[in-house]
Amino acid sequence: MNTTAMSPLTVTPLGFVPDLKNSTLDPLNETACENWKEIHHLVFHVANICFAAGLVIPTTLNLHMILLRGLLTIGCALFIIWATLYRCALDIMIWNSVFLVVNLLHFIYLVYKRRPIKIEKELSSLYKRMFEPLHVPPELFQRLTGQFCNIQTLKTGQAYAAEDKTSVDDRLSILLKGKMKVSYRGHFLHNIYPCAFIDSPEFRSTQMNRGEKFQVTIIADDNCKFLCWSRERLTYFLESEPFLYEIFKYLIGKDITNKLYSLNDPTLNDKASKKIDRQPSLCSQLSVMQMRNSMASTSDSEDGLQMFLRGTSSASSLRNNQQEFYNAYGVSRLQHDVFC
């Protein structure tokens, strides 16, 4: 019997070692880097340099986000050129095209935000004198003056407010041009010059009490032009802008302080008021706290009014002047944080 024909299996002799070196069953050798390829084109390296330069820009630099997005945009454009002309890699070109569009749109948006804001010529002096020293951005000032306010005019002799007739709830205004005269019971109190609030005491004193009337008469002494806000809409806007709310709180308090100061110097002109505006604080010079605390809550009297009109510098006259100011404007007690 032929036993070799009955076995289909191949018998491996003892001591036989298979040749693994030439085996094609091991797939690990396909990813091994036996031979490094040549260096990529210069465009590839310039693109990576742009990425690296954009990432090392310090965040303390004012334009760091614009520079970052600009360098990323250039880098993506160079990668597209490299992938299209020198690598012929469709996937690299597509991904970098997406990155290019994203970074380019962000770059355009950042440049648009940095565009110079054009402030109207009539409002430029107001911004430079009152808001720019307090670091209010031009775009925020433009929002403040462009949505719910308008510029109005008064001819000489026309009244902005009439005593016991005009409501204080409607508006808040800043004088842009001209001069206004404030009087109480027919007696002159003080003047209002450009870049000063017209009705700041009323705005401050009636924030919690509505429906009150002006206690003074405000008349245009020259042809006047003023910026007028709707009080209700302005209040809502300031509630949504805490920074601007604090700015208004400071400016109104400072304006009331200047008006209080002008009671002792009715001849205070626009030049002198500008000098006062440049001072960082008036609290130490005017001793507002001391005057406020020493103010007697007395009733309105004709004797006090006559002493106020004489403009004496005695302490009793000063208290009467203050009481006349508070009675005229309806301010019972000015809070200290208004002035400082």
Short mmCIF file of C-alpha atoms in Angstrom, two decimals:
data_model
loop_
_atom_site.label_atom_id
_atom_site.label_comp_id
_atom_site.label_asym_id
_atom_site.label_seq_id
_atom_site.Cartn_x
_atom_site.Cartn_y
_atom_site.Cartn_z
CA MET A 1 0.00 0.00 0.00
CA ASN A 2 1.28 3.48 -0.97
CA THR A 3 1.02 5.53 2.21
CA THR A 4 2.29 8.77 0.66
CA ALA A 5 -0.71 9.09 -1.61
CA MET A 6 -3.13 8.96 1.33
CA SER A 7 -1.80 12.08 3.19
CA PRO A 8 -2.56 15.49 1.62
CA LEU A 9 -0.59 17.32 4.30
CA THR A 10 2.93 18.56 3.76
CA VAL A 11 5.33 17.41 6.45
CA THR A 12 7.82 20.00 7.65
CA PRO A 13 11.16 18.50 8.59
CA LEU A 14 12.54 19.20 12.02
CA GLY A 15 14.96 22.11 12.23
CA PHE A 16 13.42 24.05 9.38
CA VAL A 17 13.29 27.86 10.00
CA PRO A 18 10.97 29.96 7.80
CA ASP A 19 12.37 33.02 6.04
CA LEU A 20 10.57 35.92 7.83
CA LYS A 21 12.70 38.55 6.17
CA ASN A 22 11.10 37.95 2.79
CA SER A 23 7.61 37.36 4.16
CA THR A 24 4.87 39.61 2.77
CA LEU A 25 2.32 38.89 5.52
CA ASP A 26 3.59 41.54 7.99
CA PRO A 27 1.95 44.95 7.23
CA LEU A 28 4.03 46.91 9.80
CA ASN A 29 6.86 47.57 7.39
CA GLU A 30 4.58 49.59 5.12
CA THR A 31 4.56 52.60 7.59
CA ALA A 32 8.19 52.45 8.60
CA CYS A 33 10.30 55.47 7.53
CA GLU A 34 13.30 53.71 5.95
CA ASN A 35 14.07 56.54 3.56
CA TRP A 36 13.17 60.18 4.37
CA LYS A 37 11.69 62.15 1.50
CA GLU A 38 13.12 65.36 0.18
CA ILE A 39 12.44 68.69 1.96
CA HIS A 40 9.19 70.42 0.94
CA HIS A 41 9.10 73.55 -1.14
CA LEU A 42 9.91 76.96 0.37
CA VAL A 43 6.22 77.96 0.24
CA PHE A 44 5.41 75.26 2.79
CA HIS A 45 8.00 76.59 5.25
CA VAL A 46 6.94 80.23 4.82
CA ALA A 47 3.35 79.23 5.63
CA ASN A 48 4.46 77.56 8.86
CA ILE A 49 6.57 80.60 9.75
CA CYS A 50 3.42 82.74 9.44
CA PHE A 51 1.56 80.40 11.80
CA ALA A 52 4.39 80.47 14.32
CA ALA A 53 4.73 84.26 14.18
CA GLY A 54 1.00 84.71 14.73
CA LEU A 55 0.98 82.47 17.77
CA VAL A 56 3.86 84.24 19.53
CA ILE A 57 2.40 87.75 19.25
CA PRO A 58 1.97 89.03 22.85
CA THR A 59 -1.61 89.65 23.93
CA THR A 60 -0.56 92.99 25.46
CA LEU A 61 -0.13 94.39 21.95
CA ASN A 62 -3.07 96.55 21.00
CA LEU A 63 -3.54 94.98 17.55
CA HIS A 64 -2.56 91.43 18.45
CA MET A 65 -5.86 89.84 17.33
CA ILE A 66 -5.77 91.61 13.97
CA LEU A 67 -2.15 90.58 13.42
CA LEU A 68 -2.91 86.99 14.47
CA ARG A 69 -5.82 86.63 12.07
CA GLY A 70 -3.86 88.32 9.30
CA LEU A 71 -0.89 85.96 9.66
CA LEU A 72 -3.17 82.92 9.84
CA THR A 73 -4.89 84.06 6.65
CA ILE A 74 -1.56 84.44 4.84
CA GLY A 75 -0.41 81.05 6.11
CA CYS A 76 -3.55 79.32 4.87
CA ALA A 77 -3.23 80.98 1.47
CA LEU A 78 0.38 79.75 1.17
CA PHE A 79 -0.68 76.24 2.17
CA ILE A 80 -3.27 76.27 -0.60
CA ILE A 81 -0.62 77.32 -3.10
CA TRP A 82 1.75 74.61 -1.88
CA ALA A 83 -0.92 71.88 -1.92
CA THR A 84 -2.13 72.85 -5.40
CA LEU A 85 1.10 73.53 -7.28
CA TYR A 86 3.71 71.39 -5.54
CA ARG A 87 1.89 68.61 -3.68
CA CYS A 88 -1.27 68.02 -5.73
CA ALA A 89 -3.11 67.14 -2.51
CA LEU A 90 -6.82 67.87 -2.81
CA ASP A 91 -7.65 67.26 0.85
CA ILE A 92 -4.96 69.69 2.08
CA MET A 93 -6.21 72.33 -0.35
CA ILE A 94 -9.85 71.93 0.76
CA TRP A 95 -9.15 72.11 4.51
CA ASN A 96 -6.93 75.16 4.18
CA SER A 97 -9.53 76.83 1.99
CA VAL A 98 -12.03 76.46 4.85
CA PHE A 99 -9.50 77.85 7.34
CA LEU A 100 -8.73 80.72 4.97
CA VAL A 101 -12.38 81.78 4.73
CA VAL A 102 -12.88 81.64 8.52
CA ASN A 103 -9.76 83.67 9.33
CA LEU A 104 -10.35 86.17 6.53
CA LEU A 105 -13.90 86.91 7.72
CA HIS A 106 -12.68 87.34 11.30
CA PHE A 107 -9.88 89.61 10.10
CA ILE A 108 -12.32 91.81 8.16
CA TYR A 109 -14.63 92.02 11.19
CA LEU A 110 -11.79 93.09 13.50
CA VAL A 111 -10.60 95.73 11.04
CA TYR A 112 -14.18 97.00 10.70
CA LYS A 113 -14.45 97.38 14.48
CA ARG A 114 -11.24 99.42 14.49
CA ARG A 115 -12.49 101.82 11.85
CA PRO A 116 -12.38 105.52 12.83
CA ILE A 117 -15.72 106.71 14.17
CA LYS A 118 -16.87 109.98 12.64
CA ILE A 119 -18.54 112.15 15.24
CA GLU A 120 -20.75 114.96 14.01
CA LYS A 121 -19.09 118.35 13.97
CA GLU A 122 -21.69 119.77 16.36
CA LEU A 123 -20.94 117.02 18.90
CA SER A 124 -17.14 116.80 18.55
CA SER A 125 -16.44 119.53 21.10
CA LEU A 126 -18.88 117.91 23.54
CA TYR A 127 -17.13 114.55 23.19
CA LYS A 128 -13.62 115.97 23.55
CA ARG A 129 -14.50 118.08 26.57
CA MET A 130 -16.79 115.77 28.58
CA PHE A 131 -16.57 112.15 27.44
CA GLU A 132 -13.13 111.58 25.93
CA PRO A 133 -11.25 112.46 29.18
CA LEU A 134 -13.31 109.74 30.88
CA HIS A 135 -12.24 107.16 28.27
CA VAL A 136 -15.66 106.74 26.67
CA PRO A 137 -15.09 104.99 23.30
CA PRO A 138 -16.25 106.94 20.23
CA GLU A 139 -18.56 104.11 19.16
CA LEU A 140 -20.29 104.14 22.56
CA PHE A 141 -20.69 107.91 22.38
CA GLN A 142 -22.12 107.54 18.89
CA ARG A 143 -24.68 105.04 20.20
CA LEU A 144 -25.55 107.42 23.03
CA THR A 145 -26.14 110.38 20.72
CA GLY A 146 -27.50 108.61 17.66
CA GLN A 147 -30.53 106.65 18.78
CA PHE A 148 -32.90 108.53 21.04
CA CYS A 149 -31.81 112.13 21.11
CA ASN A 150 -31.99 115.15 18.84
CA ILE A 151 -30.48 118.60 18.49
CA GLN A 152 -32.87 121.47 19.17
CA THR A 153 -32.52 125.25 18.98
CA LEU A 154 -33.84 128.21 20.93
CA LYS A 155 -33.78 131.82 19.89
CA THR A 156 -32.84 134.63 22.23
CA GLY A 157 -35.54 135.15 24.83
CA GLN A 158 -37.25 131.80 24.33
CA ALA A 159 -37.77 129.66 27.41
CA TYR A 160 -36.42 126.16 27.88
CA ALA A 161 -38.42 125.73 31.09
CA ALA A 162 -40.96 127.84 32.94
CA GLU A 163 -41.19 127.88 36.72
CA ASP A 164 -44.03 125.72 38.13
CA LYS A 165 -45.24 124.93 34.59
CA THR A 166 -42.77 122.73 32.70
CA SER A 167 -42.55 119.07 33.70
CA VAL A 168 -39.12 117.70 34.60
CA ASP A 169 -39.94 114.13 33.49
CA ASP A 170 -39.60 114.57 29.75
CA ARG A 171 -35.95 115.22 28.91
CA LEU A 172 -32.34 115.78 29.82
CA SER A 173 -30.28 118.26 27.81
CA ILE A 174 -26.72 119.50 27.32
CA LEU A 175 -26.08 122.96 25.93
CA LEU A 176 -23.96 122.87 22.77
CA LYS A 177 -23.90 126.52 21.74
CA GLY A 178 -24.97 129.84 23.24
CA LYS A 179 -25.77 130.82 26.81
CA MET A 180 -28.80 130.35 29.05
CA LYS A 181 -29.92 132.25 32.12
CA VAL A 182 -31.47 130.59 35.17
CA SER A 183 -33.72 132.59 37.48
CA TYR A 184 -35.86 131.86 40.50
CA ARG A 185 -38.88 134.04 41.27
CA GLY A 186 -37.56 136.60 38.84
CA HIS A 187 -34.11 136.76 40.45
CA PHE A 188 -31.00 135.70 38.56
CA LEU A 189 -29.23 132.57 39.85
CA HIS A 190 -26.52 131.63 37.36
CA ASN A 191 -25.66 131.15 33.69
CA ILE A 192 -25.36 127.93 31.71
CA TYR A 193 -22.55 127.69 29.19
CA PRO A 194 -21.78 125.19 26.39
CA CYS A 195 -20.93 121.60 27.36
CA ALA A 196 -22.97 121.85 30.57
CA PHE A 197 -26.20 120.13 31.50
CA ILE A 198 -29.23 122.36 31.42
CA ASP A 199 -31.43 120.44 33.85
CA SER A 200 -29.06 118.18 35.79
CA PRO A 201 -30.44 119.13 39.26
CA GLU A 202 -33.96 118.22 38.18
CA PHE A 203 -32.78 114.96 36.65
CA ARG A 204 -30.96 114.00 39.81
CA SER A 205 -33.58 115.10 42.33
CA THR A 206 -36.57 113.54 40.58
CA GLN A 207 -35.17 110.10 39.74
CA MET A 208 -37.46 108.60 42.36
CA ASN A 209 -40.27 111.16 42.20
CA ARG A 210 -42.11 111.77 38.96
CA GLY A 211 -44.66 114.38 37.97
CA GLU A 212 -42.82 117.38 39.41
CA LYS A 213 -42.41 120.77 37.78
CA PHE A 214 -39.41 123.01 37.25
CA GLN A 215 -38.81 125.33 40.21
CA VAL A 216 -36.70 127.68 38.06
CA THR A 217 -37.08 129.49 34.76
CA ILE A 218 -34.44 128.82 32.10
CA ILE A 219 -34.28 131.29 29.23
CA ALA A 220 -31.97 131.47 26.22
CA ASP A 221 -29.71 134.50 26.61
CA ASP A 222 -28.31 133.93 23.08
CA ASN A 223 -29.30 131.83 20.13
CA CYS A 224 -28.83 128.39 21.65
CA LYS A 225 -28.43 124.88 20.39
CA PHE A 226 -28.69 121.90 22.74
CA LEU A 227 -28.65 118.12 22.68
CA CYS A 228 -31.85 116.67 24.12
CA TRP A 229 -32.46 113.09 25.28
CA SER A 230 -35.77 111.46 26.00
CA ARG A 231 -35.47 110.85 29.73
CA GLU A 232 -37.28 107.50 29.74
CA ARG A 233 -35.33 106.02 26.84
CA LEU A 234 -32.05 107.37 28.20
CA THR A 235 -32.73 105.69 31.54
CA TYR A 236 -33.35 102.33 29.86
CA PHE A 237 -30.19 102.70 27.79
CA LEU A 238 -28.03 103.55 30.80
CA GLU A 239 -29.38 100.51 32.64
CA SER A 240 -27.99 98.33 29.85
CA GLU A 241 -24.62 100.13 29.87
CA PRO A 242 -23.22 100.10 33.45
CA PHE A 243 -20.03 101.90 32.45
CA LEU A 244 -21.91 104.75 30.81
CA TYR A 245 -24.30 104.87 33.75
CA GLU A 246 -21.38 105.59 36.09
CA ILE A 247 -20.07 108.21 33.64
CA PHE A 248 -23.42 110.01 33.65
CA LYS A 249 -23.63 109.78 37.41
CA TYR A 250 -20.24 111.48 37.69
CA LEU A 251 -20.93 114.14 35.03
CA ILE A 252 -24.29 115.11 36.48
CA GLY A 253 -22.86 115.31 39.98
CA LYS A 254 -19.98 117.44 38.77
CA ASP A 255 -22.37 119.70 36.88
CA ILE A 256 -24.49 120.22 40.00
CA THR A 257 -21.32 121.05 41.91
CA ASN A 258 -20.34 123.66 39.32
CA LYS A 259 -23.80 125.21 39.52
CA LEU A 260 -23.49 125.35 43.30
CA TYR A 261 -20.08 126.97 42.93
CA SER A 262 -21.45 129.56 40.49
CA LEU A 263 -23.99 130.75 43.07
CA ASN A 264 -21.17 132.51 44.93
CA ASP A 265 -19.76 133.84 41.66
CA PRO A 266 -22.62 134.76 39.28
CA THR A 267 -20.10 136.33 36.88
CA LEU A 268 -18.43 132.95 36.26
CA ASN A 269 -17.82 132.84 32.52
CA ASP A 270 -17.29 129.99 30.08
CA LYS A 271 -13.50 130.20 30.33
CA ALA A 272 -13.59 129.84 34.09
CA SER A 273 -16.04 126.95 33.88
CA LYS A 274 -13.66 125.12 31.52
CA LYS A 275 -10.91 125.55 34.09
CA ILE A 276 -13.17 124.01 36.72
CA ASP A 277 -14.01 121.11 34.42
CA ARG A 278 -10.32 120.24 34.09
CA GLN A 279 -9.96 119.85 37.82
CA PRO A 280 -10.12 116.21 38.92
CA SER A 281 -12.36 116.88 41.91
CA LEU A 282 -14.08 119.86 43.50
CA CYS A 283 -14.90 118.21 46.81
CA SER A 284 -11.75 119.27 48.61
CA GLN A 285 -11.91 122.87 47.37
CA LEU A 286 -15.60 123.51 47.93
CA SER A 287 -16.00 121.41 51.08
CA VAL A 288 -19.27 120.11 49.77
CA MET A 289 -19.72 117.71 52.64
CA GLN A 290 -19.23 120.48 55.16
CA MET A 291 -21.66 122.75 53.35
CA ARG A 292 -24.21 119.97 53.00
CA ASN A 293 -24.00 118.99 56.64
CA SER A 294 -24.21 122.60 57.81
CA MET A 295 -27.21 123.35 55.63
CA ALA A 296 -30.26 124.09 57.76
CA SER A 297 -33.53 122.65 56.60
CA THR A 298 -35.34 125.95 56.98
CA SER A 299 -38.32 127.17 55.02
CA ASP A 300 -38.03 129.58 52.17
CA SER A 301 -37.87 133.18 53.41
CA GLU A 302 -37.62 136.57 51.77
CA ASP A 303 -34.75 137.56 54.07
CA GLY A 304 -32.70 134.60 52.89
CA LEU A 305 -33.39 135.48 49.28
CA GLN A 306 -32.25 139.09 49.82
CA MET A 307 -29.05 137.89 51.49
CA PHE A 308 -28.48 135.56 48.56
CA LEU A 309 -28.91 138.40 46.07
CA ARG A 310 -26.39 140.57 47.90
CA GLY A 311 -23.83 137.79 47.45
CA THR A 312 -22.17 138.22 50.83
CA SER A 313 -19.36 135.86 51.77
CA SER A 314 -20.36 135.20 55.36
CA ALA A 315 -21.19 131.74 56.59
CA SER A 316 -24.86 132.56 57.09
CA SER A 317 -25.08 133.90 53.56
CA LEU A 318 -23.46 130.75 52.24
CA ARG A 319 -26.04 128.60 53.97
CA ASN A 320 -28.87 130.76 52.63
CA ASN A 321 -27.40 130.57 49.13
CA GLN A 322 -27.30 126.81 49.33
CA GLN A 323 -30.83 126.63 50.71
CA GLU A 324 -32.00 128.88 47.87
CA PHE A 325 -30.30 126.60 45.38
CA TYR A 326 -31.90 123.50 46.86
CA ASN A 327 -35.33 125.12 47.09
CA ALA A 328 -35.09 126.36 43.51
CA TYR A 329 -34.06 123.02 42.06
CA GLY A 330 -36.14 120.84 44.35
CA VAL A 331 -33.07 119.05 45.77
CA SER A 332 -33.56 118.32 49.46
CA ARG A 333 -30.27 116.52 50.15
CA LEU A 334 -27.49 115.89 47.62
CA GLN A 335 -25.74 112.59 48.15
CA HIS A 336 -22.00 112.72 48.60
CA ASP A 337 -21.35 110.19 45.86
CA VAL A 338 -22.85 112.62 43.35
CA PHE A 339 -20.03 115.06 43.85
CA CYS A 340 -17.08 112.68 44.15
#
